[in-house]
């Protein structure tokens, strides 16, 4: 058992006994990416790296980056709008907008900007930060609002613009990350039809230093001797080997717990939908569960690690190209800074792309 806090739920959503509409169906998806793509080859003109190193160690071939006039709000709103269209909803139909991000346009919250851009006048909107686990945590959170009956329709967005926060001269981190946004539309359904069949979530702040985007230790004079902290963040800092070891240990373990508690065998899974951090991590998890490579979703080669966006971005791509079909069962896992990690057993119920 890791030194962390654990939360879990299995079977139909909590409250299923009292609220017949306690399930959450995944009924639409959408994504948005910046137009500019930077290949490994191009990046090697800026830092001392190579396409061969990046591909062999991570599986990444290119990443998208936002330009100076492309704020996160624009990407996140485009992704959410596409998810609404896919679900056949009007913006006024949405009760809740959850934006999972670690790179907001406004530390006070970017989700309200997305709400305004969508014209989702009836929705409450707020940000949720759990780094690369953020989308999974937000999806589960939306599930709880829906299970309680407080919310009927929600849009869960995973969006990050880590190009703002990487040190482009640090080859150990800058080659890994990319920008992107994606969203899933979820709505109340009968408990028996739920698309969130179980989940596990964990945090271990004692290992926080392994991966940070932390407030800098800078001060501003206030009055005489009195000073305050001045706002500002240092670029992403990561102990890659520690995070790698954490991922290949904890992700299979939490997925194993999830599968055991839901009574689902790996062979019953249609897809493994993991956070896209490193192809070697995807391969290790797949091998642990004997899931063949063709059932492991991966788009790392094109987009790198888009943090909170990776899972819905991958889902959207696979729904749109006809790999993920209505009724398919997916085991998903997010993991990263915090440290945080989680897993969810999902059933896709939306229309084809
Ligand atoms: O979403 C958040 C979760 N994050 C992750 O999951 C990241 C997990 N970690 C990883 O994926 C891997 O640790 C990395 C891909 C980040 C690094 O791979 P590694 O096999 O652990 O490499 P390393 O850090 O042990 O470095 C090996 C060598 C070092 O050189 P020396 O000291 O052996 O001479 C590094 O300086 O590779 C060097 N190196 C590079 N060389 C070329 C590190 N980065 C680069 C680079 N290009 N970009």
Short mmCIF file of C-alpha atoms and ligand atoms in Angstrom, two decimals:
data_model
loop_
_atom_site.label_atom_id
_atom_site.label_comp_id
_atom_site.label_asym_id
_atom_site.label_seq_id
_atom_site.Cartn_x
_atom_site.Cartn_y
_atom_site.Cartn_z
CA UNK A 1 0.00 0.00 0.00
CA UNK A 2 1.57 3.31 -0.97
CA UNK A 3 1.84 6.15 1.48
CA UNK A 4 -1.21 7.85 0.05
CA UNK A 5 -4.90 8.54 0.33
CA UNK A 6 -7.19 6.13 -1.40
CA UNK A 7 -10.70 6.47 -2.67
CA UNK A 8 -12.58 3.83 -4.55
CA UNK A 9 -15.96 2.80 -5.76
CA UNK A 10 -17.00 -0.21 -7.73
CA UNK A 11 -20.15 -1.44 -9.39
CA UNK A 12 -22.99 0.96 -10.22
CA UNK A 13 -22.54 4.56 -9.12
CA UNK A 14 -22.93 5.35 -5.43
CA UNK A 15 -26.53 6.03 -4.49
CA UNK A 16 -27.82 3.62 -7.11
CA UNK A 17 -30.22 2.16 -4.54
CA UNK A 18 -32.02 5.45 -3.96
CA UNK A 19 -31.57 7.33 -7.22
CA UNK A 20 -32.59 5.30 -10.27
CA UNK A 21 -30.81 7.79 -12.60
CA UNK A 22 -27.51 7.28 -10.77
CA UNK A 23 -25.49 6.17 -13.77
CA UNK A 24 -23.33 8.33 -16.02
CA UNK A 25 -23.28 7.71 -19.76
CA UNK A 26 -20.41 8.90 -21.98
CA UNK A 27 -22.27 10.21 -25.01
CA UNK A 28 -20.04 12.64 -26.91
CA UNK A 29 -16.43 13.64 -27.43
CA UNK A 30 -14.40 16.31 -29.17
CA UNK A 31 -10.86 17.62 -29.35
CA UNK A 32 -8.81 20.58 -30.51
CA UNK A 33 -5.11 20.88 -31.25
CA UNK A 34 -2.91 23.82 -32.18
CA UNK A 35 -1.92 23.80 -35.85
CA UNK A 36 1.84 24.05 -35.30
CA UNK A 37 3.64 20.70 -35.01
CA UNK A 38 7.31 20.46 -34.03
CA UNK A 39 9.14 17.29 -34.99
CA UNK A 40 11.95 15.74 -32.96
CA UNK A 41 14.28 16.69 -35.77
CA UNK A 42 13.25 20.34 -35.48
CA UNK A 43 13.60 20.28 -31.71
CA UNK A 44 17.13 18.92 -32.03
CA UNK A 45 18.06 22.29 -33.56
CA UNK A 46 17.22 23.93 -30.24
CA UNK A 47 18.47 21.39 -27.66
CA UNK A 48 21.08 18.65 -27.67
CA UNK A 49 18.82 15.73 -28.54
CA UNK A 50 17.97 13.51 -31.50
CA UNK A 51 14.98 11.87 -33.14
CA UNK A 52 16.52 8.46 -32.40
CA UNK A 53 16.88 9.20 -28.65
CA UNK A 54 13.38 10.61 -28.23
CA UNK A 55 11.68 7.87 -30.27
CA UNK A 56 13.52 4.99 -28.62
CA UNK A 57 13.06 6.29 -25.05
CA UNK A 58 9.49 7.64 -25.35
CA UNK A 59 7.82 6.78 -28.66
CA UNK A 60 7.25 10.49 -29.30
CA UNK A 61 7.83 11.79 -32.83
CA UNK A 62 6.27 15.29 -32.70
CA UNK A 63 4.23 17.59 -30.50
CA UNK A 64 1.79 20.46 -31.10
CA UNK A 65 2.44 23.87 -29.57
CA UNK A 66 0.17 26.88 -29.15
CA UNK A 67 1.27 30.19 -30.62
CA UNK A 68 1.35 33.40 -28.58
CA UNK A 69 -2.24 34.25 -29.61
CA UNK A 70 -3.71 30.84 -28.77
CA UNK A 71 -4.79 30.80 -25.13
CA UNK A 72 -5.96 27.63 -23.44
CA UNK A 73 -9.53 28.98 -23.37
CA UNK A 74 -9.72 28.83 -27.17
CA UNK A 75 -8.53 25.22 -27.42
CA UNK A 76 -10.65 24.06 -24.49
CA UNK A 77 -13.75 25.78 -25.85
CA UNK A 78 -13.28 24.27 -29.33
CA UNK A 79 -12.91 20.80 -27.84
CA UNK A 80 -15.99 21.26 -25.63
CA UNK A 81 -18.07 22.64 -28.54
CA UNK A 82 -17.18 19.58 -30.63
CA UNK A 83 -18.18 17.28 -27.77
CA UNK A 84 -21.54 19.08 -27.46
CA UNK A 85 -22.15 18.77 -31.21
CA UNK A 86 -21.20 15.10 -31.12
CA UNK A 87 -23.66 14.48 -28.28
CA UNK A 88 -26.36 16.51 -30.07
CA UNK A 89 -26.69 18.99 -27.18
CA UNK A 90 -27.22 22.74 -27.16
CA UNK A 91 -24.93 24.79 -24.91
CA UNK A 92 -27.95 25.67 -22.72
CA UNK A 93 -28.40 21.95 -21.97
CA UNK A 94 -25.16 21.79 -19.94
CA UNK A 95 -25.35 21.96 -16.11
CA UNK A 96 -21.66 21.55 -15.26
CA UNK A 97 -18.33 22.27 -16.98
CA UNK A 98 -15.25 20.78 -15.37
CA UNK A 99 -11.92 21.87 -16.81
CA UNK A 100 -9.00 19.68 -15.79
CA UNK A 101 -5.85 21.73 -16.33
CA UNK A 102 -2.53 22.64 -14.76
CA UNK A 103 -1.87 25.50 -17.17
CA UNK A 104 -4.85 27.85 -16.86
CA UNK A 105 -5.17 31.22 -18.55
CA UNK A 106 -6.28 32.56 -15.17
CA UNK A 107 -5.33 31.08 -11.81
CA UNK A 108 -8.75 32.18 -10.53
CA UNK A 109 -10.26 29.74 -13.00
CA UNK A 110 -10.42 29.28 -16.76
CA UNK A 111 -13.59 27.17 -16.88
CA UNK A 112 -15.87 30.25 -16.58
CA UNK A 113 -14.19 31.68 -19.70
CA UNK A 114 -14.97 28.42 -21.49
CA UNK A 115 -18.57 28.62 -20.24
CA UNK A 116 -18.90 32.11 -21.70
CA UNK A 117 -17.29 31.10 -25.00
CA UNK A 118 -19.73 28.19 -25.32
CA UNK A 119 -22.77 30.22 -24.30
CA UNK A 120 -23.52 27.54 -21.70
CA UNK A 121 -25.42 30.04 -19.60
CA UNK A 122 -26.96 27.49 -17.25
CA UNK A 123 -23.73 25.69 -16.37
CA UNK A 124 -21.59 26.09 -13.29
CA UNK A 125 -17.94 25.92 -14.35
CA UNK A 126 -14.75 25.40 -12.42
CA UNK A 127 -11.20 24.14 -12.81
CA UNK A 128 -9.79 20.97 -11.31
CA UNK A 129 -6.04 20.43 -11.03
CA UNK A 130 -4.50 17.00 -10.80
CA UNK A 131 -1.86 17.22 -13.55
CA UNK A 132 -1.89 14.19 -15.84
CA UNK A 133 -4.53 12.47 -13.66
CA UNK A 134 -6.75 15.53 -14.00
CA UNK A 135 -9.13 14.29 -16.69
CA UNK A 136 -9.76 10.99 -14.94
CA UNK A 137 -10.31 12.73 -11.59
CA UNK A 138 -12.65 15.24 -13.24
CA UNK A 139 -14.63 12.51 -14.98
CA UNK A 140 -15.13 10.72 -11.68
CA UNK A 141 -16.08 14.03 -10.02
CA UNK A 142 -18.70 14.69 -12.69
CA UNK A 143 -19.96 11.17 -12.03
CA UNK A 144 -20.57 12.04 -8.37
CA UNK A 145 -22.57 15.18 -9.21
CA UNK A 146 -24.63 13.15 -11.64
CA UNK A 147 -25.08 10.28 -9.18
CA UNK A 148 -26.37 12.69 -6.52
CA UNK A 149 -28.95 14.03 -8.93
CA UNK A 150 -27.51 17.58 -8.72
CA UNK A 151 -26.42 17.60 -12.34
CA UNK A 152 -27.92 15.98 -15.42
CA UNK A 153 -25.49 16.92 -18.17
CA UNK A 154 -21.80 17.77 -17.84
CA UNK A 155 -18.85 18.46 -20.08
CA UNK A 156 -15.51 17.25 -18.76
CA UNK A 157 -12.52 18.85 -20.46
CA UNK A 158 -8.86 17.93 -20.22
CA UNK A 159 -6.72 20.76 -21.59
CA UNK A 160 -3.12 21.77 -21.11
CA UNK A 161 -0.65 24.18 -22.61
CA UNK A 162 2.56 23.01 -20.96
CA UNK A 163 4.59 24.70 -23.70
CA UNK A 164 4.16 27.76 -21.43
CA UNK A 165 5.87 26.04 -18.57
CA UNK A 166 8.62 23.84 -19.98
CA UNK A 167 12.16 25.06 -20.06
CA UNK A 168 12.83 24.77 -23.81
CA UNK A 169 16.53 24.44 -23.03
CA UNK A 170 16.05 21.44 -20.72
CA UNK A 171 16.24 18.39 -22.98
CA UNK A 172 15.13 16.08 -20.13
CA UNK A 173 11.64 17.60 -20.13
CA UNK A 174 11.00 19.75 -23.21
CA UNK A 175 10.96 16.79 -25.60
CA UNK A 176 8.11 15.12 -23.71
CA UNK A 177 5.25 17.57 -23.63
CA UNK A 178 2.77 19.03 -26.10
CA UNK A 179 -0.37 21.18 -26.05
CA UNK A 180 -3.92 20.00 -26.64
CA UNK A 181 -7.49 19.85 -25.41
CA UNK A 182 -10.27 17.29 -25.51
CA UNK A 183 -13.65 16.85 -23.88
CA UNK A 184 -16.29 14.26 -23.12
CA UNK A 185 -20.02 14.90 -22.74
CA UNK A 186 -21.61 12.86 -19.96
CA UNK A 187 -25.21 12.58 -18.86
CA UNK A 188 -27.39 10.88 -16.27
CA UNK A 189 -28.66 7.44 -17.15
CA UNK A 190 -30.08 4.42 -15.36
CA UNK A 191 -27.62 2.89 -12.91
CA UNK A 192 -27.69 -0.35 -14.87
CA UNK A 193 -26.51 1.47 -18.00
CA UNK A 194 -23.66 3.44 -16.44
CA UNK A 195 -20.53 4.07 -18.45
CA UNK A 196 -18.47 4.53 -15.26
CA UNK A 197 -18.37 0.97 -13.98
CA UNK A 198 -15.80 1.55 -11.26
CA UNK A 199 -12.86 3.70 -10.31
CA UNK A 200 -9.86 4.08 -8.02
CA UNK A 201 -8.03 7.33 -7.21
CA UNK A 202 -4.85 7.89 -5.24
CA UNK A 203 -2.56 10.72 -4.13
CA UNK A 204 0.87 10.62 -2.52
CA UNK A 205 2.13 14.10 -1.76
CA UNK A 206 5.22 12.71 -0.03
CA UNK A 207 6.58 12.14 -3.54
CA UNK A 208 5.52 15.58 -4.81
CA UNK A 209 9.09 16.69 -5.55
CA UNK A 210 9.39 14.09 -8.34
CA UNK A 211 7.41 16.29 -10.72
CA UNK A 212 6.62 19.93 -10.05
CA UNK A 213 5.52 23.19 -11.64
CA UNK A 214 5.98 25.08 -8.39
CA UNK A 215 5.73 28.62 -7.08
CA UNK A 216 9.15 30.29 -7.13
CA UNK A 217 10.68 31.54 -3.92
CA UNK A 218 10.67 35.21 -4.87
CA UNK A 219 9.79 38.12 -2.63
CA UNK A 220 8.43 41.62 -3.07
CA UNK A 221 9.03 44.47 -0.62
CA UNK A 222 5.77 45.66 0.88
CA UNK A 223 6.24 48.15 3.76
CA UNK A 224 9.59 48.85 5.41
CA UNK A 225 10.96 45.47 6.58
CA UNK A 226 7.78 43.71 5.57
CA UNK A 227 7.80 41.68 2.38
CA UNK A 228 5.45 39.22 0.70
CA UNK A 229 5.82 36.40 -1.75
CA UNK A 230 5.74 37.44 -5.37
CA UNK A 231 3.68 35.23 -7.67
CA UNK A 232 5.46 33.22 -10.33
CA UNK A 233 6.21 29.63 -11.23
CA UNK A 234 9.43 27.82 -12.04
CA UNK A 235 9.50 25.66 -15.19
CA UNK A 236 8.54 21.99 -14.98
CA UNK A 237 11.02 19.97 -12.99
CA UNK A 238 11.00 16.19 -13.19
CA UNK A 239 12.97 13.26 -11.88
CA UNK A 240 12.24 11.15 -14.96
CA UNK A 241 13.54 7.87 -13.63
CA UNK A 242 11.54 8.12 -10.39
CA UNK A 243 8.36 9.01 -12.26
CA UNK A 244 8.96 6.15 -14.68
CA UNK A 245 9.41 3.66 -11.81
CA UNK A 246 6.30 5.04 -10.09
CA UNK A 247 4.25 4.62 -13.27
CA UNK A 248 5.27 1.07 -14.10
CA UNK A 249 4.66 -0.01 -10.50
CA UNK A 250 1.45 1.84 -9.62
CA UNK A 251 -0.49 1.78 -12.89
CA UNK A 252 -0.60 -2.03 -13.21
CA UNK A 253 -1.37 -2.30 -9.49
CA UNK A 254 -4.33 0.09 -9.55
CA UNK A 255 -5.68 -1.44 -12.76
CA UNK A 256 -5.42 -4.88 -11.20
CA UNK A 257 -7.45 -3.69 -8.17
CA UNK A 258 -10.02 -2.12 -10.46
CA UNK A 259 -10.43 -5.24 -12.58
CA UNK A 260 -10.65 -7.52 -9.56
CA UNK A 261 -13.22 -5.34 -7.82
CA UNK A 262 -15.40 -5.06 -10.92
CA UNK A 263 -15.00 -8.72 -11.83
CA UNK A 264 -13.74 -7.92 -15.31
CA UNK A 265 -10.97 -10.02 -16.86
CA UNK A 266 -8.35 -8.30 -19.03
CA UNK A 267 -9.53 -10.42 -21.97
CA UNK A 268 -12.95 -8.75 -21.73
CA UNK A 269 -11.48 -5.30 -22.32
CA UNK A 270 -11.85 -3.85 -25.77
CA UNK A 271 -9.20 -1.20 -25.14
CA UNK A 272 -6.52 0.01 -22.77
CA UNK A 273 -6.81 3.82 -22.68
CA UNK A 274 -3.83 5.03 -20.68
CA UNK A 275 -2.35 8.45 -20.09
CA UNK A 276 0.07 8.97 -22.98
CA UNK A 277 3.39 9.68 -21.26
CA UNK A 278 5.77 7.11 -22.68
CA UNK A 279 5.28 4.18 -25.08
CA UNK A 280 7.49 2.04 -22.83
CA UNK A 281 5.00 2.58 -19.98
CA UNK A 282 2.07 1.62 -22.24
CA UNK A 283 3.93 -1.50 -23.36
CA UNK A 284 4.80 -2.52 -19.78
CA UNK A 285 1.18 -2.19 -18.62
CA UNK A 286 -0.12 -4.07 -21.66
CA UNK A 287 2.37 -6.88 -21.09
CA UNK A 288 1.36 -7.15 -17.42
CA UNK A 289 -2.25 -7.83 -18.46
CA UNK A 290 -1.41 -9.73 -21.66
CA UNK A 291 -3.39 -7.17 -23.68
CA UNK A 292 -2.22 -7.39 -27.30
CA UNK A 293 -0.61 -4.26 -28.76
CA UNK A 294 -3.48 -3.74 -31.20
CA UNK A 295 -5.85 -3.14 -28.27
CA UNK A 296 -3.61 -0.51 -26.63
CA UNK A 297 -4.53 2.98 -27.79
CA UNK A 298 -1.53 5.17 -28.53
CA UNK A 299 -1.07 8.50 -30.28
CA UNK A 300 2.11 9.57 -28.52
CA UNK A 301 4.01 9.59 -31.78
CA UNK A 302 2.00 12.59 -33.01
CA UNK A 303 1.25 14.63 -29.90
CA UNK A 304 3.59 13.65 -27.04
CA UNK A 305 2.32 14.08 -23.49
CA UNK A 306 -0.52 16.64 -23.44
CA UNK A 307 -1.03 16.12 -19.69
CA UNK A 308 -4.74 16.35 -18.75
CA UNK A 309 -5.72 16.13 -22.43
CA UNK A 310 -4.13 12.80 -23.34
CA UNK A 311 -6.95 10.44 -22.36
CA UNK A 312 -9.89 12.30 -23.96
CA UNK A 313 -7.73 13.19 -26.98
CA UNK A 314 -6.96 9.53 -27.54
CA UNK A 315 -10.59 8.56 -26.96
CA UNK A 316 -11.84 11.16 -29.43
CA UNK A 317 -9.39 10.02 -32.10
CA UNK A 318 -10.35 6.37 -31.66
CA UNK A 319 -14.09 7.10 -31.66
CA UNK A 320 -13.80 9.28 -34.76
CA UNK A 321 -11.79 6.72 -36.73
CA UNK A 322 -14.14 3.90 -35.78
CA UNK A 323 -11.89 1.90 -33.48
CA UNK A 324 -13.92 2.55 -30.32
CA UNK A 325 -17.56 1.63 -30.90
CA UNK A 326 -20.67 2.06 -28.81
CA UNK A 327 -20.71 -0.60 -26.10
CA UNK A 328 -16.93 -1.02 -25.99
CA UNK A 329 -15.29 -1.47 -22.59
CA UNK A 330 -12.17 0.54 -21.83
CA UNK A 331 -9.78 0.38 -18.88
CA UNK A 332 -8.30 3.81 -18.38
CA UNK A 333 -5.54 5.06 -16.12
CA UNK A 334 -4.12 8.51 -15.51
CA UNK A 335 -0.94 9.19 -13.55
CA UNK A 336 1.54 11.93 -12.92
CA UNK A 337 2.39 14.90 -10.75
CA UNK A 338 1.05 15.05 -7.23
CA UNK A 339 1.97 12.32 -7.30
CA UNK A 340 -1.48 11.25 -8.33
CA UNK A 341 -2.89 8.28 -10.14
CA UNK A 342 -6.19 6.65 -10.84
CA UNK A 343 -8.04 4.15 -12.96
CA UNK A 344 -11.57 3.84 -14.27
CA UNK A 345 -13.50 1.18 -16.11
CA UNK A 346 -15.51 2.92 -18.81
CA UNK A 347 -18.10 1.97 -21.39
CA UNK A 348 -18.41 4.22 -24.43
CA UNK A 349 -22.06 4.82 -25.37
CA UNK A 350 -21.81 7.74 -27.78
CA UNK A 351 -22.46 7.89 -31.51
CA UNK A 352 -19.74 7.06 -34.05
CA UNK A 353 -17.47 9.89 -35.20
O1 LIG B 1 2.91 12.69 -17.45
C1 LIG B 1 3.82 12.75 -16.42
C2 LIG B 1 4.45 11.48 -16.27
N1 LIG B 1 5.81 11.54 -16.76
C3 LIG B 1 6.37 10.43 -17.16
O2 LIG B 1 5.75 9.42 -17.20
C4 LIG B 1 7.85 10.46 -17.50
C5 LIG B 1 8.48 9.20 -16.98
N2 LIG B 1 9.88 9.09 -17.31
C6 LIG B 1 10.30 8.82 -18.55
O3 LIG B 1 9.50 8.63 -19.45
C7 LIG B 1 11.78 8.64 -18.78
O4 LIG B 1 12.43 8.65 -17.54
C8 LIG B 1 12.40 9.73 -19.69
C9 LIG B 1 11.90 9.55 -21.10
C10 LIG B 1 12.00 11.10 -19.18
C11 LIG B 1 13.91 9.62 -19.70
O5 LIG B 1 14.30 8.32 -20.13
P1 LIG B 1 15.39 7.51 -19.31
O6 LIG B 1 15.59 6.26 -20.02
O7 LIG B 1 14.91 7.41 -17.88
O8 LIG B 1 16.65 8.43 -19.44
P2 LIG B 1 17.58 9.02 -18.27
O9 LIG B 1 16.88 10.15 -17.59
O10 LIG B 1 18.09 7.89 -17.44
O11 LIG B 1 18.78 9.61 -19.11
C12 LIG B 1 19.67 8.75 -19.81
C13 LIG B 1 20.65 9.61 -20.57
C14 LIG B 1 21.32 10.68 -19.70
O12 LIG B 1 22.65 10.80 -20.14
P3 LIG B 1 23.85 10.18 -19.29
O13 LIG B 1 23.76 10.83 -17.94
O14 LIG B 1 23.57 8.71 -19.24
O15 LIG B 1 25.04 10.56 -20.09
C15 LIG B 1 20.55 11.93 -20.05
O16 LIG B 1 21.34 13.09 -19.89
O17 LIG B 1 19.97 10.30 -21.61
C16 LIG B 1 20.27 11.71 -21.52
N3 LIG B 1 19.12 12.45 -21.99
C17 LIG B 1 18.94 12.78 -23.28
N4 LIG B 1 19.69 12.56 -24.36
C18 LIG B 1 19.22 13.02 -25.54
C19 LIG B 1 18.06 12.88 -21.28
N5 LIG B 1 17.18 13.51 -22.09
C20 LIG B 1 17.72 13.46 -23.34
C21 LIG B 1 17.28 13.92 -24.58
N6 LIG B 1 18.06 13.67 -25.64
N7 LIG B 1 16.11 14.56 -24.76
#
